Amino acid sequence: MALLQHELQHVLEFASGELTVRGYLLSPRNWRYDYEIAGTSVWRRFGAEQRARMAEDLWRAEHGLMAADVDALRRLIPWA
């Protein structure tokens, strides 16, 4: 289910036009998975894989499958 959440984040961004295949391929920042959340973090400044990983991590954390700052993820992810 966590992987599904990850992939659904990509579907959401493609469906809404926030992300395109061309945009994904031309921007290497979209290829990184690791992320760090700071007090000044902004959702749109993260790459596509980082945003999808955060959606995945939120699901895992909410279901007790990993330790993560759920509140920070919820504040950062627009739909959470």
PDB file of N, CA and C in Angstrom:
ATOM      1  N   MET A   1       0.814  -1.195   0.000  1.00  0.00           N
ATOM      2  CA  MET A   1       0.000   0.000   0.000  1.00  0.00           C
ATOM      3  C   MET A   1       0.865   1.269   0.000  1.00  0.00           C
ATOM      4  N   ALA A   2       1.999   1.216   0.687  1.00  0.00           N
ATOM      5  CA  ALA A   2       2.877   2.389   0.706  1.00  0.00           C
ATOM      6  C   ALA A   2       3.418   2.668  -0.690  1.00  0.00           C
ATOM      7  N   LEU A   3       3.788   1.619  -1.400  1.00  0.00           N
ATOM      8  CA  LEU A   3       4.264   1.803  -2.771  1.00  0.00           C
ATOM      9  C   LEU A   3       3.140   2.344  -3.656  1.00  0.00           C
ATOM     10  N   LEU A   4       1.937   1.880  -3.442  1.00  0.00           N
ATOM     11  CA  LEU A   4       0.793   2.402  -4.187  1.00  0.00           C
ATOM     12  C   LEU A   4       0.623   3.891  -3.913  1.00  0.00           C
ATOM     13  N   GLN A   5       0.763   4.301  -2.663  1.00  0.00           N
ATOM     14  CA  GLN A   5       0.670   5.724  -2.316  1.00  0.00           C
ATOM     15  C   GLN A   5       1.726   6.522  -3.058  1.00  0.00           C
ATOM     16  N   HIS A   6       2.932   5.979  -3.139  1.00  0.00           N
ATOM     17  CA  HIS A   6       4.029   6.614  -3.874  1.00  0.00           C
ATOM     18  C   HIS A   6       3.632   6.826  -5.337  1.00  0.00           C
ATOM     19  N   GLU A   7       3.161   5.766  -5.958  1.00  0.00           N
ATOM     20  CA  GLU A   7       2.810   5.847  -7.378  1.00  0.00           C
ATOM     21  C   GLU A   7       1.582   6.727  -7.611  1.00  0.00           C
ATOM     22  N   LEU A   8       0.638   6.710  -6.688  1.00  0.00           N
ATOM     23  CA  LEU A   8      -0.535   7.573  -6.833  1.00  0.00           C
ATOM     24  C   LEU A   8      -0.160   9.053  -6.748  1.00  0.00           C
ATOM     25  N   GLN A   9       0.887   9.370  -6.000  1.00  0.00           N
ATOM     26  CA  GLN A   9       1.364  10.759  -5.976  1.00  0.00           C
ATOM     27  C   GLN A   9       1.822  11.170  -7.366  1.00  0.00           C
ATOM     28  N   HIS A  10       2.523  10.277  -8.062  1.00  0.00           N
ATOM     29  CA  HIS A  10       2.931  10.569  -9.444  1.00  0.00           C
ATOM     30  C   HIS A  10       1.703  10.742 -10.336  1.00  0.00           C
ATOM     31  N   VAL A  11       0.729   9.850 -10.204  1.00  0.00           N
ATOM     32  CA  VAL A  11      -0.494   9.940 -11.011  1.00  0.00           C
ATOM     33  C   VAL A  11      -1.179  11.284 -10.764  1.00  0.00           C
ATOM     34  N   LEU A  12      -1.293  11.695  -9.509  1.00  0.00           N
ATOM     35  CA  LEU A  12      -1.908  12.971  -9.170  1.00  0.00           C
ATOM     36  C   LEU A  12      -1.196  14.129  -9.861  1.00  0.00           C
ATOM     37  N   GLU A  13       0.131  14.128  -9.818  1.00  0.00           N
ATOM     38  CA  GLU A  13       0.886  15.228 -10.408  1.00  0.00           C
ATOM     39  C   GLU A  13       0.806  15.235 -11.931  1.00  0.00           C
ATOM     40  N   PHE A  14       0.805  14.067 -12.546  1.00  0.00           N
ATOM     41  CA  PHE A  14       0.654  14.006 -14.006  1.00  0.00           C
ATOM     42  C   PHE A  14      -0.761  14.409 -14.412  1.00  0.00           C
ATOM     43  N   ALA A  15      -1.760  13.919 -13.690  1.00  0.00           N
ATOM     44  CA  ALA A  15      -3.159  14.206 -14.030  1.00  0.00           C
ATOM     45  C   ALA A  15      -3.489  15.691 -13.868  1.00  0.00           C
ATOM     46  N   SER A  16      -2.890  16.321 -12.878  1.00  0.00           N
ATOM     47  CA  SER A  16      -3.163  17.747 -12.632  1.00  0.00           C
ATOM     48  C   SER A  16      -2.312  18.663 -13.498  1.00  0.00           C
ATOM     49  N   GLY A  17      -1.346  18.093 -14.217  1.00  0.00           N
ATOM     50  CA  GLY A  17      -0.462  18.889 -15.064  1.00  0.00           C
ATOM     51  C   GLY A  17       0.720  19.505 -14.327  1.00  0.00           C
ATOM     52  N   GLU A  18       0.834  19.216 -13.045  1.00  0.00           N
ATOM     53  CA  GLU A  18       1.963  19.743 -12.277  1.00  0.00           C
ATOM     54  C   GLU A  18       3.281  19.131 -12.726  1.00  0.00           C
ATOM     55  N   LEU A  19       3.212  17.939 -13.293  1.00  0.00           N
ATOM     56  CA  LEU A  19       4.402  17.233 -13.749  1.00  0.00           C
ATOM     57  C   LEU A  19       4.127  16.655 -15.126  1.00  0.00           C
ATOM     58  N   THR A  20       5.110  16.758 -15.997  1.00  0.00           N
ATOM     59  CA  THR A  20       5.015  16.167 -17.330  1.00  0.00           C
ATOM     60  C   THR A  20       6.177  15.211 -17.510  1.00  0.00           C
ATOM     61  N   VAL A  21       6.074  14.325 -18.478  1.00  0.00           N
ATOM     62  CA  VAL A  21       7.171  13.393 -18.760  1.00  0.00           C
ATOM     63  C   VAL A  21       8.416  14.193 -19.114  1.00  0.00           C
ATOM     64  N   ARG A  22       8.248  15.191 -19.958  1.00  0.00           N
ATOM     65  CA  ARG A  22       9.390  16.022 -20.369  1.00  0.00           C
ATOM     66  C   ARG A  22      10.016  16.728 -19.162  1.00  0.00           C
ATOM     67  N   GLY A  23       9.161  17.310 -18.326  1.00  0.00           N
ATOM     68  CA  GLY A  23       9.650  17.996 -17.132  1.00  0.00           C
ATOM     69  C   GLY A  23      10.374  17.055 -16.190  1.00  0.00           C
ATOM     70  N   TYR A  24       9.845  15.854 -16.046  1.00  0.00           N
ATOM     71  CA  TYR A  24      10.484  14.862 -15.188  1.00  0.00           C
ATOM     72  C   TYR A  24      11.862  14.500 -15.728  1.00  0.00           C
ATOM     73  N   LEU A  25      11.924  14.212 -17.008  1.00  0.00           N
ATOM     74  CA  LEU A  25      13.183  13.756 -17.606  1.00  0.00           C
ATOM     75  C   LEU A  25      14.245  14.838 -17.684  1.00  0.00           C
ATOM     76  N   LEU A  26      13.842  16.081 -17.863  1.00  0.00           N
ATOM     77  CA  LEU A  26      14.814  17.160 -18.038  1.00  0.00           C
ATOM     78  C   LEU A  26      15.343  17.749 -16.734  1.00  0.00           C
ATOM     79  N   SER A  27      14.761  17.387 -15.617  1.00  0.00           N
ATOM     80  CA  SER A  27      15.200  17.955 -14.349  1.00  0.00           C
ATOM     81  C   SER A  27      15.736  16.863 -13.426  1.00  0.00           C
ATOM     82  N   PRO A  28      17.047  16.772 -13.299  1.00  0.00           N
ATOM     83  CA  PRO A  28      17.642  15.743 -12.436  1.00  0.00           C
ATOM     84  C   PRO A  28      17.177  15.815 -10.985  1.00  0.00           C
ATOM     85  N   ARG A  29      16.679  16.964 -10.522  1.00  0.00           N
ATOM     86  CA  ARG A  29      16.189  17.032  -9.140  1.00  0.00           C
ATOM     87  C   ARG A  29      14.995  16.102  -8.944  1.00  0.00           C
ATOM     88  N   ASN A  30      14.302  15.754 -10.027  1.00  0.00           N
ATOM     89  CA  ASN A  30      13.159  14.842  -9.942  1.00  0.00           C
ATOM     90  C   ASN A  30      13.566  13.402  -9.678  1.00  0.00           C
ATOM     91  N   TRP A  31      14.816  13.089  -9.811  1.00  0.00           N
ATOM     92  CA  TRP A  31      15.267  11.695  -9.731  1.00  0.00           C
ATOM     93  C   TRP A  31      15.743  11.299  -8.340  1.00  0.00           C
ATOM     94  N   ARG A  32      15.887  12.249  -7.433  1.00  0.00           N
ATOM     95  CA  ARG A  32      16.366  11.962  -6.074  1.00  0.00           C
ATOM     96  C   ARG A  32      15.210  11.492  -5.192  1.00  0.00           C
ATOM     97  N   TYR A  33      15.471  10.508  -4.360  1.00  0.00           N
ATOM     98  CA  TYR A  33      14.458   9.973  -3.452  1.00  0.00           C
ATOM     99  C   TYR A  33      14.633  10.488  -2.031  1.00  0.00           C
ATOM    100  N   ASP A  34      15.870  10.671  -1.594  1.00  0.00           N
ATOM    101  CA  ASP A  34      16.127  11.111  -0.226  1.00  0.00           C
ATOM    102  C   ASP A  34      15.714  12.565  -0.050  1.00  0.00           C
ATOM    103  N   TYR A  35      15.216  12.887   1.121  1.00  0.00           N
ATOM    104  CA  TYR A  35      14.779  14.248   1.402  1.00  0.00           C
ATOM    105  C   TYR A  35      15.028  14.568   2.861  1.00  0.00           C
ATOM    106  N   GLU A  36      15.074  15.848   3.166  1.00  0.00           N
ATOM    107  CA  GLU A  36      15.152  16.334   4.540  1.00  0.00           C
ATOM    108  C   GLU A  36      14.132  17.438   4.682  1.00  0.00           C
ATOM    109  N   ILE A  37      13.363  17.379   5.746  1.00  0.00           N
ATOM    110  CA  ILE A  37      12.358  18.404   5.998  1.00  0.00           C
ATOM    111  C   ILE A  37      12.897  19.369   7.044  1.00  0.00           C
ATOM    112  N   ALA A  38      12.844  20.647   6.711  1.00  0.00           N
ATOM    113  CA  ALA A  38      13.235  21.705   7.640  1.00  0.00           C
ATOM    114  C   ALA A  38      12.016  22.597   7.859  1.00  0.00           C
ATOM    115  N   GLY A  39      12.103  23.486   8.802  1.00  0.00           N
ATOM    116  CA  GLY A  39      10.997  24.390   9.077  1.00  0.00           C
ATOM    117  C   GLY A  39      10.627  25.277   7.905  1.00  0.00           C
ATOM    118  N   THR A  40      11.579  25.483   7.005  1.00  0.00           N
ATOM    119  CA  THR A  40      11.338  26.347   5.845  1.00  0.00           C
ATOM    120  C   THR A  40      11.062  25.558   4.567  1.00  0.00           C
ATOM    121  N   SER A  41      10.893  24.259   4.672  1.00  0.00           N
ATOM    122  CA  SER A  41      10.666  23.420   3.487  1.00  0.00           C
ATOM    123  C   SER A  41       9.367  23.796   2.780  1.00  0.00           C
ATOM    124  N   VAL A  42       9.424  23.748   1.447  1.00  0.00           N
ATOM    125  CA  VAL A  42       8.267  24.039   0.603  1.00  0.00           C
ATOM    126  C   VAL A  42       8.057  22.845  -0.316  1.00  0.00           C
ATOM    127  N   TRP A  43       6.842  22.333  -0.356  1.00  0.00           N
ATOM    128  CA  TRP A  43       6.489  21.139  -1.132  1.00  0.00           C
ATOM    129  C   TRP A  43       7.001  21.203  -2.561  1.00  0.00           C
ATOM    130  N   ARG A  44       6.728  22.273  -3.273  1.00  0.00           N
ATOM    131  CA  ARG A  44       7.070  22.371  -4.698  1.00  0.00           C
ATOM    132  C   ARG A  44       8.582  22.433  -4.950  1.00  0.00           C
ATOM    133  N   ARG A  45       9.355  22.687  -3.935  1.00  0.00           N
ATOM    134  CA  ARG A  45      10.816  22.743  -4.120  1.00  0.00           C
ATOM    135  C   ARG A  45      11.459  21.368  -4.095  1.00  0.00           C
ATOM    136  N   PHE A  46      10.696  20.362  -3.704  1.00  0.00           N
ATOM    137  CA  PHE A  46      11.204  18.993  -3.733  1.00  0.00           C
ATOM    138  C   PHE A  46      10.979  18.417  -5.125  1.00  0.00           C
ATOM    139  N   GLY A  47      11.799  17.450  -5.500  1.00  0.00           N
ATOM    140  CA  GLY A  47      11.640  16.780  -6.784  1.00  0.00           C
ATOM    141  C   GLY A  47      10.499  15.782  -6.743  1.00  0.00           C
ATOM    142  N   ALA A  48      10.121  15.277  -7.906  1.00  0.00           N
ATOM    143  CA  ALA A  48       8.981  14.367  -8.029  1.00  0.00           C
ATOM    144  C   ALA A  48       9.143  13.106  -7.182  1.00  0.00           C
ATOM    145  N   GLU A  49      10.303  12.500  -7.199  1.00  0.00           N
ATOM    146  CA  GLU A  49      10.507  11.270  -6.415  1.00  0.00           C
ATOM    147  C   GLU A  49      10.538  11.562  -4.923  1.00  0.00           C
ATOM    148  N   GLN A  50      11.065  12.725  -4.542  1.00  0.00           N
ATOM    149  CA  GLN A  50      11.063  13.091  -3.130  1.00  0.00           C
ATOM    150  C   GLN A  50       9.630  13.290  -2.636  1.00  0.00           C
ATOM    151  N   ARG A  51       8.803  13.979  -3.425  1.00  0.00           N
ATOM    152  CA  ARG A  51       7.408  14.181  -3.028  1.00  0.00           C
ATOM    153  C   ARG A  51       6.680  12.845  -2.917  1.00  0.00           C
ATOM    154  N   ALA A  52       6.923  11.963  -3.879  1.00  0.00           N
ATOM    155  CA  ALA A  52       6.279  10.645  -3.835  1.00  0.00           C
ATOM    156  C   ALA A  52       6.787   9.838  -2.643  1.00  0.00           C
ATOM    157  N   ARG A  53       8.068   9.948  -2.323  1.00  0.00           N
ATOM    158  CA  ARG A  53       8.614   9.248  -1.163  1.00  0.00           C
ATOM    159  C   ARG A  53       7.995   9.779   0.129  1.00  0.00           C
ATOM    160  N   MET A  54       7.766  11.087   0.202  1.00  0.00           N
ATOM    161  CA  MET A  54       7.126  11.644   1.392  1.00  0.00           C
ATOM    162  C   MET A  54       5.698  11.114   1.538  1.00  0.00           C
ATOM    163  N   ALA A  55       4.966  11.009   0.441  1.00  0.00           N
ATOM    164  CA  ALA A  55       3.610  10.448   0.485  1.00  0.00           C
ATOM    165  C   ALA A  55       3.668   8.995   0.960  1.00  0.00           C
ATOM    166  N   GLU A  56       4.626   8.259   0.454  1.00  0.00           N
ATOM    167  CA  GLU A  56       4.834   6.865   0.861  1.00  0.00           C
ATOM    168  C   GLU A  56       5.185   6.782   2.347  1.00  0.00           C
ATOM    169  N   ASP A  57       6.111   7.628   2.779  1.00  0.00           N
ATOM    170  CA  ASP A  57       6.537   7.617   4.181  1.00  0.00           C
ATOM    171  C   ASP A  57       5.405   8.017   5.116  1.00  0.00           C
ATOM    172  N   LEU A  58       4.568   8.945   4.683  1.00  0.00           N
ATOM    173  CA  LEU A  58       3.427   9.321   5.509  1.00  0.00           C
ATOM    174  C   LEU A  58       2.526   8.113   5.722  1.00  0.00           C
ATOM    175  N   TRP A  59       2.251   7.373   4.671  1.00  0.00           N
ATOM    176  CA  TRP A  59       1.405   6.180   4.812  1.00  0.00           C
ATOM    177  C   TRP A  59       2.045   5.185   5.777  1.00  0.00           C
ATOM    178  N   ARG A  60       3.333   4.937   5.590  1.00  0.00           N
ATOM    179  CA  ARG A  60       4.031   3.983   6.470  1.00  0.00           C
ATOM    180  C   ARG A  60       3.981   4.436   7.935  1.00  0.00           C
ATOM    181  N   ALA A  61       4.243   5.710   8.158  1.00  0.00           N
ATOM    182  CA  ALA A  61       4.270   6.237   9.525  1.00  0.00           C
ATOM    183  C   ALA A  61       2.877   6.198  10.154  1.00  0.00           C
ATOM    184  N   GLU A  62       1.853   6.542   9.396  1.00  0.00           N
ATOM    185  CA  GLU A  62       0.491   6.519   9.927  1.00  0.00           C
ATOM    186  C   GLU A  62       0.028   5.102  10.274  1.00  0.00           C
ATOM    187  N   HIS A  63       0.654   4.114   9.658  1.00  0.00           N
ATOM    188  CA  HIS A  63       0.282   2.725   9.910  1.00  0.00           C
ATOM    189  C   HIS A  63       1.301   1.996  10.787  1.00  0.00           C
ATOM    190  N   GLY A  64       2.176   2.759  11.445  1.00  0.00           N
ATOM    191  CA  GLY A  64       3.118   2.192  12.397  1.00  0.00           C
ATOM    192  C   GLY A  64       4.226   1.366  11.788  1.00  0.00           C
ATOM    193  N   LEU A  65       4.520   1.587  10.513  1.00  0.00           N
ATOM    194  CA  LEU A  65       5.540   0.786   9.838  1.00  0.00           C
ATOM    195  C   LEU A  65       6.889   1.474   9.754  1.00  0.00           C
ATOM    196  N   MET A  66       6.968   2.721  10.190  1.00  0.00           N
ATOM    197  CA  MET A  66       8.251   3.414  10.237  1.00  0.00           C
ATOM    198  C   MET A  66       8.129   4.585  11.198  1.00  0.00           C
ATOM    199  N   ALA A  67       9.267   5.001  11.702  1.00  0.00           N
ATOM    200  CA  ALA A  67       9.304   6.188  12.552  1.00  0.00           C
ATOM    201  C   ALA A  67       9.535   7.397  11.655  1.00  0.00           C
ATOM    202  N   ALA A  68       8.654   8.356  11.725  1.00  0.00           N
ATOM    203  CA  ALA A  68       8.789   9.583  10.939  1.00  0.00           C
ATOM    204  C   ALA A  68       8.000  10.669  11.640  1.00  0.00           C
ATOM    205  N   ASP A  69       8.323  11.901  11.344  1.00  0.00           N
ATOM    206  CA  ASP A  69       7.608  13.032  11.907  1.00  0.00           C
ATOM    207  C   ASP A  69       6.315  13.214  11.109  1.00  0.00           C
ATOM    208  N   VAL A  70       5.268  12.542  11.554  1.00  0.00           N
ATOM    209  CA  VAL A  70       3.980  12.563  10.850  1.00  0.00           C
ATOM    210  C   VAL A  70       3.446  13.987  10.748  1.00  0.00           C
ATOM    211  N   ASP A  71       3.559  14.755  11.815  1.00  0.00           N
ATOM    212  CA  ASP A  71       3.048  16.124  11.792  1.00  0.00           C
ATOM    213  C   ASP A  71       3.764  16.974  10.752  1.00  0.00           C
ATOM    214  N   ALA A  72       5.078  16.822  10.652  1.00  0.00           N
ATOM    215  CA  ALA A  72       5.834  17.583   9.655  1.00  0.00           C
ATOM    216  C   ALA A  72       5.426  17.185   8.241  1.00  0.00           C
ATOM    217  N   LEU A  73       5.243  15.894   8.011  1.00  0.00           N
ATOM    218  CA  LEU A  73       4.809  15.430   6.696  1.00  0.00           C
ATOM    219  C   LEU A  73       3.414  15.954   6.369  1.00  0.00           C
ATOM    220  N   ARG A  74       2.515  15.923   7.334  1.00  0.00           N
ATOM    221  CA  ARG A  74       1.153  16.416   7.108  1.00  0.00           C
ATOM    222  C   ARG A  74       1.131  17.915   6.817  1.00  0.00           C
ATOM    223  N   ARG A  75       1.994  18.667   7.500  1.00  0.00           N
ATOM    224  CA  ARG A  75       2.053  20.110   7.243  1.00  0.00           C
ATOM    225  C   ARG A  75       2.589  20.403   5.852  1.00  0.00           C
ATOM    226  N   LEU A  76       3.498  19.567   5.376  1.00  0.00           N
ATOM    227  CA  LEU A  76       4.168  19.815   4.104  1.00  0.00           C
ATOM    228  C   LEU A  76       3.360  19.322   2.897  1.00  0.00           C
ATOM    229  N   ILE A  77       2.770  18.153   2.999  1.00  0.00           N
ATOM    230  CA  ILE A  77       2.042  17.564   1.877  1.00  0.00           C
ATOM    231  C   ILE A  77       0.694  18.257   1.743  1.00  0.00           C
ATOM    232  N   PRO A  78       0.416  18.890   0.610  1.00  0.00           N
ATOM    233  CA  PRO A  78      -0.801  19.703   0.466  1.00  0.00           C
ATOM    234  C   PRO A  78      -2.107  18.956   0.726  1.00  0.00           C
ATOM    235  N   TRP A  79      -2.220  17.719   0.339  1.00  0.00           N
ATOM    236  CA  TRP A  79      -3.477  16.984   0.470  1.00  0.00           C
ATOM    237  C   TRP A  79      -3.605  16.254   1.808  1.00  0.00           C
ATOM    238  N   ALA A  80      -2.564  16.272   2.612  1.00  0.00           N
ATOM    239  CA  ALA A  80      -2.572  15.470   3.859  1.00  0.00           C
ATOM    240  C   ALA A  80      -3.294  16.169   4.998  1.00  0.00           C
TER     241      ALA A  80
END
